[in-house]
Coordinates of C-alpha atoms in Angstrom, one line a residue:
M1 CA 155.2 -59.8 -104.4
A2 CA 153.3 -60.3 -101.2
I3 CA 155.2 -63.4 -100.4
R4 CA 158.5 -61.7 -101.2
H5 CA 157.6 -58.8 -99.0
I6 CA 156.8 -61.3 -96.2
L7 CA 160.2 -63.0 -96.7
V8 CA 162.1 -59.8 -96.7
S9 CA 160.3 -58.7 -93.6
A10 CA 161.1 -62.0 -91.8
V11 CA 164.8 -61.9 -92.7
A12 CA 164.9 -58.3 -91.5
A13 CA 163.2 -59.2 -88.3
L14 CA 165.7 -62.1 -87.8
L15 CA 168.7 -60.0 -88.5
L16 CA 167.5 -57.4 -86.1
S17 CA 166.8 -60.0 -83.4
L18 CA 170.3 -61.4 -83.9
S19 CA 172.0 -58.0 -83.6
A20 CA 169.8 -56.8 -80.7
P21 CA 172.2 -57.9 -77.9
S22 CA 175.2 -56.2 -79.5
V23 CA 173.2 -53.0 -80.1
S24 CA 171.9 -53.1 -76.5
L25 CA 175.5 -53.7 -75.2
A26 CA 176.8 -50.8 -77.2
I27 CA 174.1 -48.5 -75.8
S28 CA 174.9 -49.8 -72.3
E29 CA 178.7 -49.2 -72.7
D30 CA 178.0 -45.7 -74.0
A31 CA 175.8 -45.0 -71.0
N32 CA 178.4 -46.3 -68.5
S33 CA 181.1 -44.3 -70.2
L34 CA 179.0 -41.2 -70.0
A35 CA 178.1 -41.9 -66.3
T36 CA 181.8 -42.5 -65.5
S37 CA 182.9 -39.3 -67.3
S38 CA 180.2 -37.4 -65.5
Y39 CA 181.3 -38.8 -62.2
S40 CA 185.0 -38.0 -62.8
L41 CA 184.1 -34.5 -63.9
N42 CA 182.1 -34.0 -60.7
Q43 CA 185.0 -35.3 -58.6
A44 CA 187.4 -32.9 -60.4
Q45 CA 184.9 -30.0 -59.8
E46 CA 184.7 -30.9 -56.1
I47 CA 188.5 -30.9 -55.8
A48 CA 188.7 -27.6 -57.7
S49 CA 186.0 -26.1 -55.4
A50 CA 188.0 -27.3 -52.3
F51 CA 191.2 -25.6 -53.7
R52 CA 189.2 -22.4 -54.4
S53 CA 187.8 -22.4 -50.9
V54 CA 191.3 -22.8 -49.3
A55 CA 192.7 -20.0 -51.5
Q56 CA 189.9 -17.6 -50.5
K57 CA 190.5 -18.4 -46.8
V58 CA 194.3 -18.4 -46.7
L59 CA 195.3 -15.7 -49.3
P60 CA 194.0 -12.8 -47.2
A61 CA 196.1 -13.9 -44.2
T62 CA 199.3 -14.5 -46.2
V63 CA 201.7 -11.6 -46.5
K64 CA 204.8 -10.6 -48.5
I65 CA 207.8 -9.5 -46.4
I66 CA 210.3 -7.1 -48.0
V67 CA 213.7 -6.2 -46.5
K68 CA 214.9 -2.9 -47.7
R69 CA 218.0 -0.7 -47.1
E70 CA 217.4 2.9 -46.2
S71 CA 218.1 5.0 -49.2
G72 CA 221.3 6.5 -47.8
E73 CA 222.9 3.1 -47.1
L74 CA 225.5 2.0 -49.6
S75 CA 225.0 -1.3 -51.3
G76 CA 227.7 -3.9 -50.8
S77 CA 229.8 -5.0 -53.7
N78 CA 228.5 -8.6 -53.4
D79 CA 224.8 -7.7 -53.5
A80 CA 223.0 -10.1 -55.9
K81 CA 220.1 -9.1 -58.2
L82 CA 216.6 -10.3 -57.1
P83 CA 215.3 -13.1 -59.3
F84 CA 213.5 -11.8 -62.4
S85 CA 213.9 -8.2 -61.2
E86 CA 214.5 -7.2 -64.8
Y87 CA 211.0 -8.2 -65.7
L88 CA 209.5 -6.3 -62.8
P89 CA 210.1 -2.6 -63.6
N90 CA 207.2 -1.2 -61.6
I91 CA 208.5 -2.2 -58.1
P92 CA 209.2 1.0 -56.1
D93 CA 212.8 1.3 -54.9
K94 CA 213.6 -2.2 -56.1
D95 CA 217.3 -1.4 -56.1
L96 CA 217.1 -1.0 -52.3
I97 CA 215.4 -4.4 -51.8
E98 CA 217.7 -7.0 -50.2
G99 CA 215.3 -9.8 -49.6
V100 CA 211.7 -10.9 -50.2
G101 CA 209.9 -13.7 -48.4
S102 CA 206.4 -14.7 -47.1
G103 CA 204.6 -15.0 -43.8
F104 CA 201.2 -15.5 -42.4
I105 CA 199.1 -13.8 -39.8
V106 CA 198.4 -15.9 -36.7
D107 CA 196.7 -13.3 -34.5
P108 CA 194.1 -10.7 -35.5
N109 CA 196.1 -8.1 -33.5
G110 CA 199.0 -8.3 -36.0
L111 CA 201.3 -11.1 -35.1
I112 CA 203.0 -12.7 -38.1
V113 CA 205.0 -16.0 -38.4
T114 CA 207.8 -16.3 -40.9
N115 CA 211.3 -17.8 -41.2
N116 CA 214.2 -16.5 -39.3
H117 CA 216.3 -16.4 -42.5
V118 CA 213.7 -14.1 -44.2
V119 CA 214.3 -11.3 -41.6
V120 CA 217.8 -12.2 -40.5
K121 CA 219.0 -9.0 -42.3
S122 CA 216.7 -6.8 -40.3
E123 CA 219.6 -5.0 -38.6
I124 CA 220.4 -1.3 -38.2
G125 CA 219.6 0.5 -41.4
K126 CA 217.1 -2.1 -42.7
I127 CA 213.3 -1.6 -43.0
I128 CA 210.9 -4.6 -42.9
T129 CA 207.7 -3.9 -44.9
V130 CA 204.7 -6.2 -44.6
E131 CA 202.4 -6.2 -47.6
M132 CA 199.0 -7.9 -47.5
N133 CA 197.2 -9.5 -50.3
D134 CA 194.7 -6.5 -50.6
G135 CA 197.7 -4.1 -51.1
R136 CA 197.8 -2.7 -47.6
Q137 CA 201.4 -2.1 -46.3
F138 CA 202.7 -2.0 -42.7
I139 CA 206.1 -1.3 -41.2
A140 CA 207.3 -4.0 -38.8
Q141 CA 207.2 -2.6 -35.2
K142 CA 209.0 -5.5 -33.5
I143 CA 210.8 -8.6 -34.6
V144 CA 211.9 -11.6 -32.5
K145 CA 213.5 -14.6 -33.9
D146 CA 215.0 -18.0 -33.2
E147 CA 217.8 -19.2 -35.5
K148 CA 217.8 -22.9 -34.5
A149 CA 214.1 -23.3 -35.3
D150 CA 214.3 -20.9 -38.2
V151 CA 211.2 -19.2 -36.9
A152 CA 210.6 -15.4 -36.5
L153 CA 207.7 -13.4 -35.1
I154 CA 206.8 -10.0 -36.6
R155 CA 204.4 -7.5 -34.9
I156 CA 202.6 -4.9 -37.0
E157 CA 200.0 -2.4 -35.8
S158 CA 196.5 -2.2 -37.5
D159 CA 193.4 -0.2 -36.7
E160 CA 191.2 -3.2 -37.3
P161 CA 191.4 -6.9 -36.7
L162 CA 193.3 -8.8 -39.4
P163 CA 192.5 -12.1 -41.1
F164 CA 194.5 -15.0 -39.5
L165 CA 195.2 -18.7 -39.8
S166 CA 195.2 -21.5 -37.3
F167 CA 197.8 -24.2 -36.8
A168 CA 196.8 -27.9 -37.5
D169 CA 198.3 -30.9 -35.5
S170 CA 201.3 -31.8 -37.8
D171 CA 201.8 -35.1 -36.0
A172 CA 198.5 -36.2 -37.7
V173 CA 199.8 -35.4 -41.1
E174 CA 200.3 -38.4 -43.4
I175 CA 202.2 -39.1 -46.6
G176 CA 199.8 -38.6 -49.5
D177 CA 197.7 -35.8 -47.8
W178 CA 197.0 -32.8 -50.0
A179 CA 199.4 -29.9 -49.4
I180 CA 198.8 -26.4 -50.6
A181 CA 201.8 -23.9 -50.6
I182 CA 201.0 -20.2 -50.6
G183 CA 203.4 -17.4 -50.8
N184 CA 205.2 -14.9 -53.0
P185 CA 207.7 -16.7 -55.4
F186 CA 210.0 -14.3 -57.3
M187 CA 208.1 -11.2 -56.0
L188 CA 205.2 -12.2 -58.3
G189 CA 202.6 -11.7 -55.6
S190 CA 200.4 -14.2 -53.9
S191 CA 200.6 -17.6 -55.6
V192 CA 198.9 -21.0 -54.8
S193 CA 200.5 -24.3 -55.7
V194 CA 199.2 -27.8 -55.0
G195 CA 200.9 -31.1 -54.2
I196 CA 201.0 -33.8 -51.6
I197 CA 203.0 -34.5 -48.5
S198 CA 205.9 -36.6 -49.7
A199 CA 207.5 -37.5 -46.4
T200 CA 206.8 -36.5 -42.8
E201 CA 210.2 -37.0 -41.0
R202 CA 212.9 -35.7 -43.3
Y203 CA 216.3 -34.6 -42.0
V204 CA 218.3 -32.4 -44.3
S205 CA 220.7 -30.2 -42.4
N206 CA 223.6 -30.4 -40.0
D207 CA 221.6 -29.4 -37.0
S208 CA 219.1 -32.3 -37.6
K209 CA 216.0 -30.2 -38.2
V210 CA 212.9 -32.4 -38.8
F211 CA 210.9 -31.3 -41.9
L212 CA 207.8 -32.2 -43.8
Q213 CA 208.6 -32.8 -47.4
T214 CA 206.2 -31.7 -50.2
D215 CA 206.1 -31.7 -54.0
A216 CA 203.9 -28.5 -54.0
A217 CA 205.9 -25.9 -56.0
V218 CA 208.0 -23.6 -53.7
N219 CA 210.6 -21.2 -55.1
P220 CA 212.7 -18.3 -53.9
G221 CA 210.2 -15.9 -52.1
N222 CA 208.1 -18.7 -50.7
S223 CA 210.1 -19.0 -47.5
G224 CA 208.0 -18.2 -44.4
G225 CA 204.7 -18.8 -46.2
P226 CA 202.1 -21.4 -45.0
L227 CA 201.8 -24.9 -46.2
V228 CA 198.1 -25.8 -45.5
N229 CA 195.6 -28.7 -45.6
L230 CA 192.2 -28.7 -47.3
N231 CA 190.7 -27.1 -44.3
G232 CA 193.0 -24.1 -44.7
E233 CA 194.9 -24.9 -41.6
V234 CA 198.7 -24.5 -41.4
V235 CA 200.5 -27.8 -41.4
G236 CA 203.9 -26.4 -42.0
V237 CA 206.0 -23.3 -42.8
N238 CA 207.7 -23.4 -46.2
T239 CA 211.4 -23.1 -45.5
A240 CA 213.7 -24.8 -48.1
I241 CA 214.1 -26.6 -51.3
A242 CA 216.4 -29.3 -52.7
S243 CA 217.6 -28.1 -56.1
V244 CA 220.5 -28.1 -58.5
S245 CA 219.1 -25.2 -60.4
G246 CA 218.2 -22.9 -57.5
G247 CA 214.4 -23.2 -58.4
Y248 CA 211.6 -25.7 -57.9
Q249 CA 212.5 -29.3 -58.8
G250 CA 209.8 -31.2 -57.0
V251 CA 211.4 -31.3 -53.4
G252 CA 210.3 -28.7 -50.8
F253 CA 210.6 -28.7 -47.0
A254 CA 208.5 -27.1 -44.4
I255 CA 208.9 -26.7 -40.6
P256 CA 206.1 -28.9 -39.1
A257 CA 203.3 -26.8 -37.6
N258 CA 203.8 -28.2 -34.1
T259 CA 207.4 -27.0 -34.1
A260 CA 206.5 -23.6 -35.5
K261 CA 203.7 -23.1 -33.1
W262 CA 205.9 -24.1 -30.1
A263 CA 208.6 -21.7 -31.2
Y264 CA 206.1 -18.9 -32.0
T265 CA 204.4 -19.2 -28.6
Q266 CA 207.7 -18.8 -26.8
L267 CA 208.8 -15.9 -28.9
R268 CA 205.5 -14.2 -28.2
D269 CA 205.5 -14.9 -24.5
K270 CA 209.2 -14.8 -23.6
G271 CA 211.0 -13.2 -26.5
K272 CA 213.1 -16.2 -26.9
V273 CA 212.9 -20.0 -27.2
E274 CA 213.9 -22.2 -24.3
R275 CA 214.6 -25.8 -24.9
A276 CA 214.7 -28.7 -22.6
F277 CA 217.5 -31.2 -22.8
L278 CA 218.5 -34.8 -21.7
G279 CA 222.3 -34.1 -21.3
A280 CA 223.9 -37.1 -23.1
A281 CA 225.5 -38.1 -26.3
I282 CA 223.3 -40.6 -28.1
S283 CA 223.4 -42.7 -31.3
P284 CA 221.1 -45.0 -33.2
L285 CA 221.4 -48.8 -33.3
D286 CA 222.2 -50.6 -36.4
Y287 CA 220.2 -53.6 -37.7
N288 CA 222.4 -56.2 -36.2
E289 CA 222.2 -54.5 -32.8
T290 CA 218.3 -54.3 -32.8
K291 CA 218.2 -58.0 -33.9
R292 CA 220.5 -59.0 -31.1
L293 CA 218.4 -57.1 -28.6
K294 CA 215.2 -58.5 -30.1
I295 CA 213.6 -55.1 -30.7
P296 CA 212.1 -53.8 -33.9
P297 CA 214.5 -52.4 -36.6
Q298 CA 215.0 -48.6 -36.6
T299 CA 214.1 -48.3 -33.0
G300 CA 216.0 -47.6 -29.8
L301 CA 218.9 -45.3 -29.0
R302 CA 222.1 -45.9 -27.2
I303 CA 223.5 -43.6 -24.5
D304 CA 227.1 -43.1 -25.4
A305 CA 227.9 -40.8 -22.5
P306 CA 225.7 -39.1 -20.0
Y307 CA 227.0 -35.6 -19.0
K308 CA 227.7 -34.3 -15.5
D309 CA 225.0 -32.4 -13.6
T310 CA 222.3 -33.0 -16.3
P311 CA 218.9 -34.7 -16.3
A312 CA 220.5 -37.9 -17.7
A313 CA 223.0 -38.0 -14.8
K314 CA 220.5 -37.2 -12.1
A315 CA 218.2 -40.0 -13.4
G316 CA 221.0 -42.4 -13.2
L317 CA 221.4 -43.2 -16.9
R318 CA 224.6 -45.0 -17.8
A319 CA 226.8 -45.3 -20.9
N320 CA 225.5 -48.1 -23.1
D321 CA 221.9 -47.9 -21.8
V322 CA 219.5 -48.5 -24.6
L323 CA 216.4 -46.2 -24.7
L324 CA 213.3 -47.9 -26.0
S325 CA 210.4 -45.6 -25.2
I326 CA 209.4 -42.4 -23.3
D327 CA 206.0 -42.4 -21.7
D328 CA 205.2 -45.5 -23.9
R329 CA 206.0 -43.6 -27.0
P330 CA 208.6 -45.6 -29.1
I331 CA 212.0 -43.9 -29.6
Q332 CA 212.9 -44.2 -33.4
S333 CA 215.7 -41.7 -34.2
P334 CA 218.0 -39.2 -32.5
E335 CA 216.4 -36.3 -34.4
L336 CA 212.8 -37.1 -33.4
F337 CA 213.9 -37.9 -29.8
R338 CA 215.7 -34.6 -29.5
A339 CA 212.8 -32.7 -31.0
F340 CA 210.5 -34.3 -28.5
I341 CA 212.8 -33.5 -25.5
E342 CA 213.3 -29.9 -26.6
R343 CA 209.5 -29.3 -26.2
A344 CA 209.1 -31.5 -23.1
D345 CA 207.3 -30.1 -20.0
V346 CA 210.0 -29.5 -17.5
N347 CA 207.5 -29.4 -14.7
R348 CA 206.6 -33.1 -14.7
E349 CA 208.4 -36.5 -14.7
F350 CA 208.7 -38.8 -17.8
T351 CA 209.2 -42.6 -17.8
L352 CA 212.0 -43.9 -19.9
K353 CA 212.0 -47.6 -20.7
I354 CA 215.5 -48.9 -21.1
L355 CA 217.7 -52.0 -21.5
R356 CA 220.7 -52.2 -19.3
N357 CA 223.8 -54.6 -19.3
N358 CA 222.6 -56.4 -22.5
S359 CA 219.5 -57.6 -20.6
D360 CA 216.4 -58.2 -22.7
A361 CA 214.2 -57.3 -19.7
P362 CA 213.3 -53.5 -19.8
I363 CA 213.4 -51.4 -16.7
D364 CA 211.8 -48.1 -16.0
V365 CA 213.7 -44.9 -15.2
K366 CA 212.0 -41.7 -14.0
I367 CA 213.4 -38.5 -15.4
R368 CA 212.6 -34.8 -15.2
F369 CA 214.1 -32.6 -18.0
E370 CA 215.5 -29.2 -17.5
I371 CA 215.9 -26.0 -19.6
K372 CA 219.3 -26.2 -21.4
P373 CA 221.7 -23.4 -20.4
E374 CA 223.0 -21.2 -23.1
N375 CA 226.2 -22.3 -24.8
Y376 CA 226.2 -25.5 -22.7
V377 CA 229.0 -27.9 -23.2
G378 CA 228.6 -31.3 -21.6
I379 CA 231.3 -33.1 -19.7
P380 CA 230.7 -36.9 -19.9
V381 CA 230.6 -38.5 -16.4
T382 CA 232.1 -41.8 -17.8
E383 CA 235.1 -40.1 -19.6
K384 CA 238.0 -41.2 -17.5
M385 CA 240.4 -38.8 -19.4
V386 CA 238.6 -35.8 -18.0
K387 CA 240.2 -35.3 -14.6
G388 CA 242.3 -32.6 -12.9
G389 CA 241.0 -29.9 -15.2
A390 CA 242.7 -31.5 -18.3
H391 CA 239.8 -30.6 -20.6
H392 CA 239.4 -27.3 -22.4
V393 CA 236.2 -25.6 -23.4
D394 CA 236.4 -23.4 -26.5
K395 CA 233.2 -21.4 -26.4
E396 CA 234.0 -19.4 -29.6
W397 CA 234.0 -22.5 -31.8
G398 CA 231.8 -24.6 -29.5
L399 CA 234.1 -27.4 -28.7
M400 CA 235.2 -29.4 -25.6
L401 CA 238.7 -30.8 -26.1
I402 CA 241.0 -33.2 -24.2
P403 CA 244.5 -34.3 -24.8
S404 CA 244.8 -37.7 -26.5
T405 CA 246.2 -40.8 -25.0
P406 CA 247.5 -44.0 -26.7
E407 CA 244.3 -45.7 -25.6
S408 CA 242.0 -42.9 -26.9
V409 CA 243.7 -42.7 -30.3
E410 CA 243.5 -46.4 -30.8
R411 CA 239.8 -46.3 -29.9
L412 CA 239.2 -43.5 -32.4
G413 CA 241.1 -45.5 -35.2
A414 CA 244.0 -43.1 -35.3
S415 CA 246.8 -45.3 -33.7
G416 CA 250.2 -43.7 -33.8
L417 CA 248.9 -40.1 -33.9
Q418 CA 248.5 -37.6 -31.2
G419 CA 246.4 -34.4 -30.8
L420 CA 243.2 -33.3 -29.1
V421 CA 240.1 -35.4 -28.9
V422 CA 236.8 -33.6 -29.7
L423 CA 234.7 -34.7 -26.6
N424 CA 231.7 -32.6 -27.4
V425 CA 230.5 -30.1 -30.1
I426 CA 227.7 -27.6 -29.4
P427 CA 224.9 -28.3 -32.0
G428 CA 224.6 -25.2 -34.2
G429 CA 228.0 -23.8 -33.1
V430 CA 230.7 -22.6 -35.4
A431 CA 232.6 -26.0 -35.4
Y432 CA 229.4 -28.0 -35.7
R433 CA 228.2 -26.1 -38.8
A434 CA 231.6 -26.6 -40.4
G435 CA 231.3 -30.4 -40.0
I436 CA 233.4 -31.2 -36.9
R437 CA 231.8 -33.9 -34.8
N438 CA 232.3 -35.8 -31.5
G439 CA 235.1 -38.4 -31.6
M440 CA 237.3 -36.6 -34.1
L441 CA 241.0 -36.2 -33.3
I442 CA 242.4 -32.8 -34.1
T443 CA 246.0 -33.3 -35.3
K444 CA 246.9 -30.1 -37.0
L445 CA 245.9 -26.4 -37.0
N446 CA 247.2 -24.4 -40.0
S447 CA 249.4 -27.4 -40.9
R448 CA 251.1 -27.3 -37.5
E449 CA 251.0 -30.5 -35.5
I450 CA 249.0 -30.2 -32.3
A451 CA 250.3 -32.3 -29.3
S452 CA 248.8 -30.3 -26.4
L453 CA 246.3 -27.7 -25.4
D454 CA 249.1 -25.2 -25.4
D455 CA 249.8 -25.9 -29.0
Y456 CA 246.2 -25.5 -29.8
L457 CA 245.9 -22.1 -28.1
A458 CA 249.2 -20.8 -29.5
V459 CA 248.1 -21.4 -33.1
K460 CA 244.6 -20.1 -32.6
N461 CA 245.6 -17.0 -30.7
T462 CA 248.2 -15.9 -33.4
A463 CA 246.1 -16.8 -36.4
D464 CA 245.0 -14.2 -39.0
P465 CA 241.3 -13.5 -38.2
E466 CA 240.7 -12.7 -41.9
L467 CA 242.0 -16.2 -43.0
G468 CA 240.7 -18.2 -40.0
V469 CA 242.2 -21.5 -39.0
E470 CA 242.5 -24.7 -41.0
V471 CA 241.7 -27.6 -38.7
E472 CA 242.8 -31.1 -39.7
T473 CA 241.1 -34.1 -38.1
V474 CA 241.3 -37.9 -38.2
Q475 CA 238.4 -40.2 -37.5
K476 CA 238.3 -43.9 -38.2
G477 CA 241.3 -43.6 -40.5
Q478 CA 239.8 -40.7 -42.5
T479 CA 241.5 -37.4 -42.7
N480 CA 239.3 -34.2 -43.1
K481 CA 240.1 -30.5 -43.2
F482 CA 237.8 -27.7 -42.1
R483 CA 238.3 -23.9 -42.1
L484 CA 236.9 -22.0 -39.1
K485 CA 236.5 -18.3 -38.8
L486 CA 237.9 -16.2 -35.9
K487 CA 236.7 -13.1 -34.2
K488 CA 238.8 -10.1 -34.9
Q489 CA 239.8 -10.1 -31.2
T490 CA 240.7 -13.8 -30.7
N491 CA 239.6 -15.2 -27.4
A492 CA 239.5 -18.9 -27.0
T493 CA 237.0 -18.8 -24.2
S494 CA 234.7 -16.1 -25.6
E495 CA 231.0 -16.6 -26.3
V496 CA 229.9 -18.7 -29.3
K497 CA 228.8 -16.4 -32.2
E498 CA 227.6 -16.7 -35.7
S499 CA 230.5 -17.4 -38.1
E500 CA 231.0 -15.2 -41.0
I501 CA 230.3 -17.4 -44.0
P502 CA 231.3 -15.9 -47.4
D503 CA 229.1 -16.2 -50.4
A504 CA 229.8 -19.2 -52.6
P505 CA 229.1 -19.8 -56.2
Q506 CA 226.4 -22.3 -57.3
T507 CA 227.6 -25.7 -58.1
E508 CA 226.2 -28.7 -60.0
D509 CA 225.9 -30.6 -56.7
S510 CA 222.4 -31.0 -55.3
K511 CA 221.9 -28.8 -52.4
V512 CA 219.3 -27.8 -49.8
Q513 CA 218.9 -24.0 -49.8
N514 CA 216.6 -21.5 -48.2
E515 CA 214.4 -19.7 -50.8
N516 CA 214.0 -16.2 -49.3
N517 CA 216.1 -14.3 -51.9
A518 CA 219.0 -14.4 -54.2
N519 CA 221.4 -13.1 -51.5
E520 CA 220.9 -16.2 -49.2
E521 CA 224.3 -17.1 -47.7
Q522 CA 225.7 -20.5 -48.8
P523 CA 228.3 -22.7 -47.2
S524 CA 231.9 -21.6 -47.8
D525 CA 234.0 -23.4 -50.4
E526 CA 236.3 -24.7 -47.8
N527 CA 233.6 -26.8 -46.1
K528 CA 231.0 -27.5 -48.8
N529 CA 232.5 -30.9 -49.7
Q530 CA 233.1 -32.0 -46.1
P531 CA 231.2 -35.1 -45.0
Q532 CA 228.0 -34.6 -43.1
E533 CA 226.8 -36.4 -40.0
Q534 CA 226.6 -40.1 -40.7
P535 CA 224.1 -42.7 -39.3
G536 CA 225.3 -44.1 -36.0
E537 CA 227.3 -41.0 -35.1
P538 CA 226.7 -39.7 -31.6
I539 CA 224.7 -36.4 -31.3
D540 CA 223.8 -34.4 -28.2
A541 CA 220.3 -34.5 -26.8

């Protein structure tokens, strides 16, 4: 028995020794797994702690903005219900509410930044109420706004300093950075959603606004609210979404903080936004052109036509000059270049590096920008057809037109036709928003052939203001039709004004829309399928 016991003990010891490595490995793997799990949990808790910290800092300075009718004012027949209003029975006077958006305080004395489209209905008979996260309510005392930047400034009065937010440098924002959107979606009160910066230079509208793109959830009611970083600093102002449903589908757009801060500062100090300008039609270069010029792809802009009495003309810029950089900053797109120029200091000189006459040796040109006059329409200095007063400026629609010649229609790809050449379009004007662009040939108005300026004025001055005018154009062999509204008292040389755009039904097409409320105006049916600005097409700067 003793021998048997010894043998059994020996075998057991051998088996234990043989299995020891695997047992120790298993123990080691379990320990590593536990350590990894603990590390991941700590990371998640740190991220959650950062989000909580941001929410605690930003929520008190984020406000709800409510646009109401006065109780005696009649509701229009086209008024739409607020989203989810049937589920929100306790909102006082909800039937009087015409719009809801967001905003954020930028000064402890009661200055609030929001979108222009949130408060655009703040006309006679409208009341703007600002509600803070703690329930306090204020009536807006003053509102100043800028349609082009889609930025508005609201002033409220408070007996004590208010919590406020600071702007970050949006030029330092990179794709993949955390992005936290805060606002009041669907009137549900302050909400926080988290995502990342999906793109930093996104162009999504006819007037070539430059946006940050984010996948942080934004919905109707988020417009005007802050998009912040992990420090609780504002990197953008939530403005629009791309959606086929009208709600969040993963693509949101925010005005960059640098643009919003620039517009806000001018609204605060001047009551309006002044923009510098170059004074030229410009267009991007295609890949083959950059290769021929031996410059990096997607860089450089071509001067199509400098305009008379502008900074471009005074600096000596010529048609076909290629702009490479400004103060050693590479020029990459018309939109970014124009955004840079709009904010340029008009009190100092800049250095443009350009290529001229197909040379590969850049030269420097000194230029001093100027404030762009209101309703400015440029006259190209190189346009030989503009002479003897032959051109016509239509300030109501924002067009400069000249009679066509056999040479000009051939150049426009419209040989055999006649009409009026669109020499320039005011960005943001009635014609521009409808889709009319430089280089189009207007051949018909209301189906009547147009051979002269007299024909153009005769049709326009006798058209029914309620129906507007159908404008038929040809460009590069393609025919398009646009319908433009008229003032009740038609005046071809009157000031440019906002066109009256009727509400349009939702479609299955993907669209970019402001999210402030269900009554947001949409493009008219006549123009919603018109082509938008294409790459390579000249735009004004």
